[in-house]
mmCIF file with all atom_site columns, C-alpha atoms in Angstrom:
data_model
loop_
_atom_site.group_PDB
_atom_site.id
_atom_site.type_symbol
_atom_site.label_atom_id
_atom_site.label_alt_id
_atom_site.label_comp_id
_atom_site.label_asym_id
_atom_site.label_entity_id
_atom_site.label_seq_id
_atom_site.pdbx_PDB_ins_code
_atom_site.Cartn_x
_atom_site.Cartn_y
_atom_site.Cartn_z
_atom_site.occupancy
_atom_site.B_iso_or_equiv
_atom_site.pdbx_formal_charge
_atom_site.auth_seq_id
_atom_site.auth_comp_id
_atom_site.auth_asym_id
_atom_site.auth_atom_id
_atom_site.pdbx_PDB_model_num
ATOM 1   C CA . UNK J 1 1   ? -0.218  0.187  -0.281  1.00 0.00 ? 1   UNK J CA 1
ATOM 2   C CA . UNK J 1 2   ? 2.519   2.521  0.661   1.00 0.00 ? 2   UNK J CA 1
ATOM 3   C CA . UNK J 1 3   ? 4.422   1.446  -2.788  1.00 0.00 ? 3   UNK J CA 1
ATOM 4   C CA . UNK J 1 4   ? 1.014   1.941  -4.515  1.00 0.00 ? 4   UNK J CA 1
ATOM 5   C CA . UNK J 1 5   ? 0.878   5.502  -2.755  1.00 0.00 ? 5   UNK J CA 1
ATOM 6   C CA . UNK J 1 6   ? 4.121   6.868  -3.444  1.00 0.00 ? 6   UNK J CA 1
ATOM 7   C CA . UNK J 1 7   ? 3.736   5.906  -6.400  1.00 0.00 ? 7   UNK J CA 1
ATOM 8   C CA . UNK J 1 8   ? 0.147   8.318  -7.118  1.00 0.00 ? 8   UNK J CA 1
ATOM 9   C CA . UNK J 1 9   ? 2.053   11.242 -5.306  1.00 0.00 ? 9   UNK J CA 1
ATOM 10  C CA . UNK J 1 10  ? 5.783   10.704 -7.423  1.00 0.00 ? 10  UNK J CA 1
ATOM 11  C CA . UNK J 1 11  ? 4.704   12.876 -10.165 1.00 0.00 ? 11  UNK J CA 1
ATOM 12  C CA . UNK J 1 12  ? 3.649   15.767 -7.862  1.00 0.00 ? 12  UNK J CA 1
ATOM 13  C CA . UNK J 1 13  ? 7.031   16.331 -7.265  1.00 0.00 ? 13  UNK J CA 1
ATOM 14  C CA . UNK J 1 14  ? 8.106   16.044 -11.077 1.00 0.00 ? 14  UNK J CA 1
ATOM 15  C CA . UNK J 1 15  ? 10.136  19.512 -11.835 1.00 0.00 ? 15  UNK J CA 1
ATOM 16  C CA . UNK J 1 16  ? 10.242  21.163 -15.280 1.00 0.00 ? 16  UNK J CA 1
ATOM 17  C CA . UNK J 1 17  ? 13.577  21.576 -15.254 1.00 0.00 ? 17  UNK J CA 1
ATOM 18  C CA . UNK J 1 18  ? 15.713  20.214 -17.613 1.00 0.00 ? 18  UNK J CA 1
ATOM 19  C CA . UNK J 1 19  ? 19.118  18.423 -16.980 1.00 0.00 ? 19  UNK J CA 1
ATOM 20  C CA . UNK J 1 20  ? 20.699  20.560 -19.474 1.00 0.00 ? 20  UNK J CA 1
ATOM 21  C CA . UNK J 1 21  ? 19.138  24.041 -17.947 1.00 0.00 ? 21  UNK J CA 1
ATOM 22  C CA . UNK J 1 22  ? 20.602  22.801 -14.578 1.00 0.00 ? 22  UNK J CA 1
ATOM 23  C CA . UNK J 1 23  ? 23.878  24.957 -12.875 1.00 0.00 ? 23  UNK J CA 1
ATOM 24  C CA . UNK J 1 24  ? 27.006  22.594 -12.663 1.00 0.00 ? 24  UNK J CA 1
ATOM 25  C CA . UNK J 1 25  ? 27.779  24.730 -8.890  1.00 0.00 ? 25  UNK J CA 1
ATOM 26  C CA . UNK J 1 26  ? 25.288  22.230 -7.104  1.00 0.00 ? 26  UNK J CA 1
ATOM 27  C CA . UNK J 1 27  ? 25.201  25.742 -4.787  1.00 0.00 ? 27  UNK J CA 1
ATOM 28  C CA . UNK J 1 28  ? 24.306  28.327 -6.968  1.00 0.00 ? 28  UNK J CA 1
ATOM 29  C CA . UNK J 1 29  ? 21.669  25.642 -8.763  1.00 0.00 ? 29  UNK J CA 1
ATOM 30  C CA . UNK J 1 30  ? 19.979  25.049 -5.007  1.00 0.00 ? 30  UNK J CA 1
ATOM 31  C CA . UNK J 1 31  ? 19.220  29.053 -5.095  1.00 0.00 ? 31  UNK J CA 1
ATOM 32  C CA . UNK J 1 32  ? 18.184  29.336 -8.724  1.00 0.00 ? 32  UNK J CA 1
ATOM 33  C CA . UNK J 1 33  ? 15.612  26.097 -7.982  1.00 0.00 ? 33  UNK J CA 1
ATOM 34  C CA . UNK J 1 34  ? 14.975  28.070 -4.657  1.00 0.00 ? 34  UNK J CA 1
ATOM 35  C CA . UNK J 1 35  ? 13.718  31.108 -6.794  1.00 0.00 ? 35  UNK J CA 1
ATOM 36  C CA . UNK J 1 36  ? 12.588  29.929 -9.331  1.00 0.00 ? 36  UNK J CA 1
ATOM 37  C CA . UNK J 1 37  ? 9.603   27.943 -7.167  1.00 0.00 ? 37  UNK J CA 1
ATOM 38  C CA . UNK J 1 38  ? 8.649   31.614 -5.817  1.00 0.00 ? 38  UNK J CA 1
ATOM 39  C CA . UNK J 1 39  ? 7.969   32.962 -9.329  1.00 0.00 ? 39  UNK J CA 1
ATOM 40  C CA . UNK J 1 40  ? 5.176   32.382 -11.601 1.00 0.00 ? 40  UNK J CA 1
ATOM 41  C CA . UNK J 1 41  ? 4.106   31.118 -15.058 1.00 0.00 ? 41  UNK J CA 1
ATOM 42  C CA . UNK J 1 42  ? 3.036   33.785 -16.786 1.00 0.00 ? 42  UNK J CA 1
ATOM 43  C CA . UNK J 1 43  ? 1.590   30.918 -19.159 1.00 0.00 ? 43  UNK J CA 1
ATOM 44  C CA . UNK J 1 44  ? -0.105  28.554 -16.768 1.00 0.00 ? 44  UNK J CA 1
ATOM 45  C CA . UNK J 1 45  ? -0.528  31.035 -14.534 1.00 0.00 ? 45  UNK J CA 1
ATOM 46  C CA . UNK J 1 46  ? -0.548  28.676 -10.916 1.00 0.00 ? 46  UNK J CA 1
ATOM 47  C CA . UNK J 1 47  ? 2.631   27.240 -11.359 1.00 0.00 ? 47  UNK J CA 1
ATOM 48  C CA . UNK J 1 48  ? 6.050   28.260 -10.520 1.00 0.00 ? 48  UNK J CA 1
ATOM 49  C CA . UNK J 1 49  ? 8.374   28.236 -13.447 1.00 0.00 ? 49  UNK J CA 1
ATOM 50  C CA . UNK J 1 50  ? 10.121  26.102 -11.941 1.00 0.00 ? 50  UNK J CA 1
ATOM 51  C CA . UNK J 1 51  ? 7.215   22.946 -12.590 1.00 0.00 ? 51  UNK J CA 1
ATOM 52  C CA . UNK J 1 52  ? 5.911   24.398 -16.111 1.00 0.00 ? 52  UNK J CA 1
ATOM 53  C CA . UNK J 1 53  ? 7.120   23.359 -19.383 1.00 0.00 ? 53  UNK J CA 1
ATOM 54  C CA . UNK J 1 54  ? 5.473   26.211 -21.326 1.00 0.00 ? 54  UNK J CA 1
ATOM 55  C CA . UNK J 1 55  ? 8.454   27.984 -23.574 1.00 0.00 ? 55  UNK J CA 1
ATOM 56  C CA . UNK J 1 56  ? 8.216   31.097 -22.085 1.00 0.00 ? 56  UNK J CA 1
ATOM 57  C CA . UNK J 1 57  ? 8.907   29.436 -18.080 1.00 0.00 ? 57  UNK J CA 1
ATOM 58  C CA . UNK J 1 58  ? 12.205  27.795 -19.605 1.00 0.00 ? 58  UNK J CA 1
ATOM 59  C CA . UNK J 1 59  ? 12.926  31.423 -20.576 1.00 0.00 ? 59  UNK J CA 1
ATOM 60  C CA . UNK J 1 60  ? 12.842  32.431 -17.089 1.00 0.00 ? 60  UNK J CA 1
ATOM 61  C CA . UNK J 1 61  ? 13.879  29.772 -15.705 1.00 0.00 ? 61  UNK J CA 1
ATOM 62  C CA . UNK J 1 62  ? 17.586  30.529 -17.878 1.00 0.00 ? 62  UNK J CA 1
ATOM 63  C CA . UNK J 1 63  ? 17.197  33.683 -17.028 1.00 0.00 ? 63  UNK J CA 1
ATOM 64  C CA . UNK J 1 64  ? 17.566  33.679 -13.467 1.00 0.00 ? 64  UNK J CA 1
ATOM 65  C CA . UNK J 1 65  ? 20.197  31.360 -14.519 1.00 0.00 ? 65  UNK J CA 1
ATOM 66  C CA . UNK J 1 66  ? 22.111  33.908 -16.033 1.00 0.00 ? 66  UNK J CA 1
ATOM 67  C CA . UNK J 1 67  ? 22.174  36.330 -13.673 1.00 0.00 ? 67  UNK J CA 1
ATOM 68  C CA . UNK J 1 68  ? 22.654  34.727 -10.806 1.00 0.00 ? 68  UNK J CA 1
ATOM 69  C CA . UNK J 1 69  ? 26.460  32.869 -12.664 1.00 0.00 ? 69  UNK J CA 1
ATOM 70  C CA . UNK J 1 70  ? 26.346  36.992 -13.514 1.00 0.00 ? 70  UNK J CA 1
ATOM 71  C CA . UNK J 1 71  ? 27.005  37.321 -9.233  1.00 0.00 ? 71  UNK J CA 1
ATOM 72  C CA . UNK J 1 72  ? 23.716  38.996 -8.815  1.00 0.00 ? 72  UNK J CA 1
ATOM 73  C CA . UNK J 1 73  ? 22.006  38.155 -5.239  1.00 0.00 ? 73  UNK J CA 1
ATOM 74  C CA . UNK J 1 74  ? 18.870  36.035 -4.860  1.00 0.00 ? 74  UNK J CA 1
ATOM 75  C CA . UNK J 1 75  ? 16.810  39.562 -4.212  1.00 0.00 ? 75  UNK J CA 1
ATOM 76  C CA . UNK J 1 76  ? 18.161  41.536 -6.564  1.00 0.00 ? 76  UNK J CA 1
ATOM 77  C CA . UNK J 1 77  ? 17.779  38.584 -8.902  1.00 0.00 ? 77  UNK J CA 1
ATOM 78  C CA . UNK J 1 78  ? 13.483  38.463 -7.837  1.00 0.00 ? 78  UNK J CA 1
ATOM 79  C CA . UNK J 1 79  ? 13.642  42.282 -7.737  1.00 0.00 ? 79  UNK J CA 1
ATOM 80  C CA . UNK J 1 80  ? 14.778  42.190 -11.848 1.00 0.00 ? 80  UNK J CA 1
ATOM 81  C CA . UNK J 1 81  ? 12.283  39.497 -12.456 1.00 0.00 ? 81  UNK J CA 1
ATOM 82  C CA . UNK J 1 82  ? 10.029  41.709 -10.844 1.00 0.00 ? 82  UNK J CA 1
ATOM 83  C CA . UNK J 1 83  ? 11.100  45.158 -12.222 1.00 0.00 ? 83  UNK J CA 1
ATOM 84  C CA . UNK J 1 84  ? 10.283  43.293 -15.844 1.00 0.00 ? 84  UNK J CA 1
ATOM 85  C CA . UNK J 1 85  ? 7.308   41.630 -14.848 1.00 0.00 ? 85  UNK J CA 1
ATOM 86  C CA . UNK J 1 86  ? 5.390   43.510 -12.330 1.00 0.00 ? 86  UNK J CA 1
ATOM 87  C CA . UNK J 1 87  ? 3.638   42.130 -9.449  1.00 0.00 ? 87  UNK J CA 1
ATOM 88  C CA . UNK J 1 88  ? 1.519   39.333 -11.413 1.00 0.00 ? 88  UNK J CA 1
ATOM 89  C CA . UNK J 1 89  ? 5.081   37.181 -11.426 1.00 0.00 ? 89  UNK J CA 1
ATOM 90  C CA . UNK J 1 90  ? 5.378   36.770 -7.934  1.00 0.00 ? 90  UNK J CA 1
ATOM 91  C CA . UNK J 1 91  ? 3.471   33.589 -6.584  1.00 0.00 ? 91  UNK J CA 1
ATOM 92  C CA . UNK J 1 92  ? 3.771   35.967 -2.734  1.00 0.00 ? 92  UNK J CA 1
ATOM 93  C CA . UNK J 1 93  ? 2.888   39.448 -3.974  1.00 0.00 ? 93  UNK J CA 1
ATOM 94  C CA . UNK J 1 94  ? 3.387   42.015 -1.979  1.00 0.00 ? 94  UNK J CA 1
ATOM 95  C CA . UNK J 1 95  ? 0.889   43.660 0.278   1.00 0.00 ? 95  UNK J CA 1
ATOM 96  C CA . UNK J 1 96  ? 0.030   46.531 -1.017  1.00 0.00 ? 96  UNK J CA 1
ATOM 97  C CA . UNK J 1 97  ? -2.803  48.538 -2.425  1.00 0.00 ? 97  UNK J CA 1
ATOM 98  C CA . UNK J 1 98  ? -3.153  47.215 -5.532  1.00 0.00 ? 98  UNK J CA 1
ATOM 99  C CA . UNK J 1 99  ? -3.013  44.057 -4.351  1.00 0.00 ? 99  UNK J CA 1
ATOM 100 C CA . UNK J 1 100 ? -5.317  44.147 -1.191  1.00 0.00 ? 100 UNK J CA 1
ATOM 101 C CA . UNK J 1 101 ? -8.052  42.308 -2.820  1.00 0.00 ? 101 UNK J CA 1
ATOM 102 C CA . UNK J 1 102 ? -5.814  39.441 -3.920  1.00 0.00 ? 102 UNK J CA 1
ATOM 103 C CA . UNK J 1 103 ? -5.052  39.074 -0.553  1.00 0.00 ? 103 UNK J CA 1
ATOM 104 C CA . UNK J 1 104 ? -8.606  39.682 0.937   1.00 0.00 ? 104 UNK J CA 1
ATOM 105 C CA . UNK J 1 105 ? -10.080 37.389 -1.460  1.00 0.00 ? 105 UNK J CA 1
ATOM 106 C CA . UNK J 1 106 ? -10.142 33.467 0.215   1.00 0.00 ? 106 UNK J CA 1
ATOM 107 C CA . UNK J 1 107 ? -11.403 35.968 3.695   1.00 0.00 ? 107 UNK J CA 1
ATOM 108 C CA . UNK J 1 108 ? -14.008 37.442 1.121   1.00 0.00 ? 108 UNK J CA 1
ATOM 109 C CA . UNK J 1 109 ? -14.918 33.402 -0.320  1.00 0.00 ? 109 UNK J CA 1
ATOM 110 C CA . UNK J 1 110 ? -14.715 32.547 3.759   1.00 0.00 ? 110 UNK J CA 1
ATOM 111 C CA . UNK J 1 111 ? -17.208 34.437 4.803   1.00 0.00 ? 111 UNK J CA 1
ATOM 112 C CA . UNK J 1 112 ? -19.067 34.697 1.902   1.00 0.00 ? 112 UNK J CA 1
ATOM 113 C CA . UNK J 1 113 ? -19.552 30.755 2.306   1.00 0.00 ? 113 UNK J CA 1
ATOM 114 C CA . UNK J 1 114 ? -20.535 31.115 6.493   1.00 0.00 ? 114 UNK J CA 1
ATOM 115 C CA . UNK J 1 115 ? -22.718 33.178 5.764   1.00 0.00 ? 115 UNK J CA 1
ATOM 116 C CA . UNK J 1 116 ? -24.572 30.792 2.872   1.00 0.00 ? 116 UNK J CA 1
ATOM 117 C CA . UNK J 1 117 ? -24.227 28.062 4.516   1.00 0.00 ? 117 UNK J CA 1
ATOM 118 C CA . UNK J 1 118 ? -25.436 29.520 7.850   1.00 0.00 ? 118 UNK J CA 1
ATOM 119 C CA . UNK J 1 119 ? -28.728 31.394 5.569   1.00 0.00 ? 119 UNK J CA 1
ATOM 120 C CA . UNK J 1 120 ? -29.136 27.657 4.139   1.00 0.00 ? 120 UNK J CA 1
ATOM 121 C CA . UNK J 1 121 ? -29.310 26.023 7.530   1.00 0.00 ? 121 UNK J CA 1
ATOM 122 C CA . UNK J 1 122 ? -32.135 28.590 8.435   1.00 0.00 ? 122 UNK J CA 1
ATOM 123 C CA . UNK J 1 123 ? -34.328 28.126 6.257   1.00 0.00 ? 123 UNK J CA 1
ATOM 124 C CA . UNK J 1 124 ? -34.091 24.091 6.105   1.00 0.00 ? 124 UNK J CA 1
ATOM 125 C CA . UNK J 1 125 ? -34.139 24.167 10.156  1.00 0.00 ? 125 UNK J CA 1
ATOM 126 C CA . UNK J 1 126 ? -38.045 26.152 8.839   1.00 0.00 ? 126 UNK J CA 1
ATOM 127 C CA . UNK J 1 127 ? -36.756 29.746 10.479  1.00 0.00 ? 127 UNK J CA 1
ATOM 128 C CA . UNK J 1 128 ? -38.052 32.075 8.909   1.00 0.00 ? 128 UNK J CA 1
ATOM 129 C CA . UNK J 1 129 ? -35.789 34.968 7.818   1.00 0.00 ? 129 UNK J CA 1
ATOM 130 C CA . UNK J 1 130 ? -38.370 37.562 9.459   1.00 0.00 ? 130 UNK J CA 1
ATOM 131 C CA . UNK J 1 131 ? -40.761 36.679 11.943  1.00 0.00 ? 131 UNK J CA 1
ATOM 132 C CA . UNK J 1 132 ? -44.476 36.984 11.779  1.00 0.00 ? 132 UNK J CA 1
ATOM 133 C CA . UNK J 1 133 ? -46.352 39.509 12.937  1.00 0.00 ? 133 UNK J CA 1
ATOM 134 C CA . UNK J 1 134 ? -49.462 39.051 14.867  1.00 0.00 ? 134 UNK J CA 1
ATOM 135 C CA . UNK J 1 135 ? -52.813 40.133 13.172  1.00 0.00 ? 135 UNK J CA 1
ATOM 136 C CA . UNK J 1 136 ? -54.531 43.077 14.248  1.00 0.00 ? 136 UNK J CA 1
ATOM 137 C CA . UNK J 1 137 ? -57.813 43.794 15.075  1.00 0.00 ? 137 UNK J CA 1
ATOM 138 C CA . UNK J 1 138 ? -59.108 44.861 11.751  1.00 0.00 ? 138 UNK J CA 1
ATOM 139 C CA . UNK J 1 139 ? -56.830 42.024 10.172  1.00 0.00 ? 139 UNK J CA 1
ATOM 140 C CA . UNK J 1 140 ? -58.531 39.523 13.078  1.00 0.00 ? 140 UNK J CA 1
ATOM 141 C CA . UNK J 1 141 ? -61.808 41.334 11.501  1.00 0.00 ? 141 UNK J CA 1
ATOM 142 C CA . UNK J 1 142 ? -61.597 41.138 8.159   1.00 0.00 ? 142 UNK J CA 1
ATOM 143 C CA . UNK J 1 143 ? -60.930 37.160 8.442   1.00 0.00 ? 143 UNK J CA 1
ATOM 144 C CA . UNK J 1 144 ? -64.225 37.019 10.309  1.00 0.00 ? 144 UNK J CA 1
ATOM 145 C CA . UNK J 1 145 ? -66.275 38.451 7.691   1.00 0.00 ? 145 UNK J CA 1
ATOM 146 C CA . UNK J 1 146 ? -64.639 36.169 5.022   1.00 0.00 ? 146 UNK J CA 1
ATOM 147 C CA . UNK J 1 147 ? -65.544 33.193 7.163   1.00 0.00 ? 147 UNK J CA 1
ATOM 148 C CA . UNK J 1 148 ? -61.776 32.481 8.345   1.00 0.00 ? 148 UNK J CA 1
ATOM 149 C CA . UNK J 1 149 ? -60.549 32.606 11.866  1.00 0.00 ? 149 UNK J CA 1
ATOM 150 C CA . UNK J 1 150 ? -57.176 33.768 12.288  1.00 0.00 ? 150 UNK J CA 1
ATOM 151 C CA . UNK J 1 151 ? -56.038 30.544 13.557  1.00 0.00 ? 151 UNK J CA 1
ATOM 152 C CA . UNK J 1 152 ? -56.360 28.781 10.112  1.00 0.00 ? 152 UNK J CA 1
ATOM 153 C CA . UNK J 1 153 ? -54.255 30.250 7.596   1.00 0.00 ? 153 UNK J CA 1
ATOM 154 C CA . UNK J 1 154 ? -53.558 29.752 4.444   1.00 0.00 ? 154 UNK J CA 1
ATOM 155 C CA . UNK J 1 155 ? -50.859 27.181 3.916   1.00 0.00 ? 155 UNK J CA 1
ATOM 156 C CA . UNK J 1 156 ? -48.575 28.684 0.455   1.00 0.00 ? 156 UNK J CA 1
#
C-alpha cells in the first residue's frame, strides 16, 4: 500500500527543469531552484516557473540562472524579474493597495461561504428570515367576515 501511495504521489514532485538547464555548481543551482519556485509562470499562472513546461517559463529559468552566474544576489534576481514583469510574476505578491483585494479574496470567499451555509441551514430548519407579525384587530375582523378564523392560515 505504501508503495502504491508513493507511486501515485511521485509525479507531484516532478519539476520541469531539464538537465541541460541545471548549473554545474550545486549551491548555485539550489539558489536558482529556490528563486524559481517563488516566481509564477506567466502562461500557466497557477504554477511556478520551476514546475511549468511552458517555453516562457524555461526562458525565465534560464534568465534566473544567468543572473546568478553574473553574481547577482537572490534578492537582486527576484527584483530584476519583478521589475520586468510586475507583481503578477510573484507567487506571493507584496501587500500594498493594488494587491489588497488579492490578499483579502480568500477571507471574503470564506465569509461568503459561511454566510451561505448559515442562510441555507436557517431555511432548512424552517425558521423564517423575519418573524411573522401578529394580526391586528382590523385583520382579525376582516378574516371573520370572510369566514376564516385567524388560526386557519392559508398554506403558501
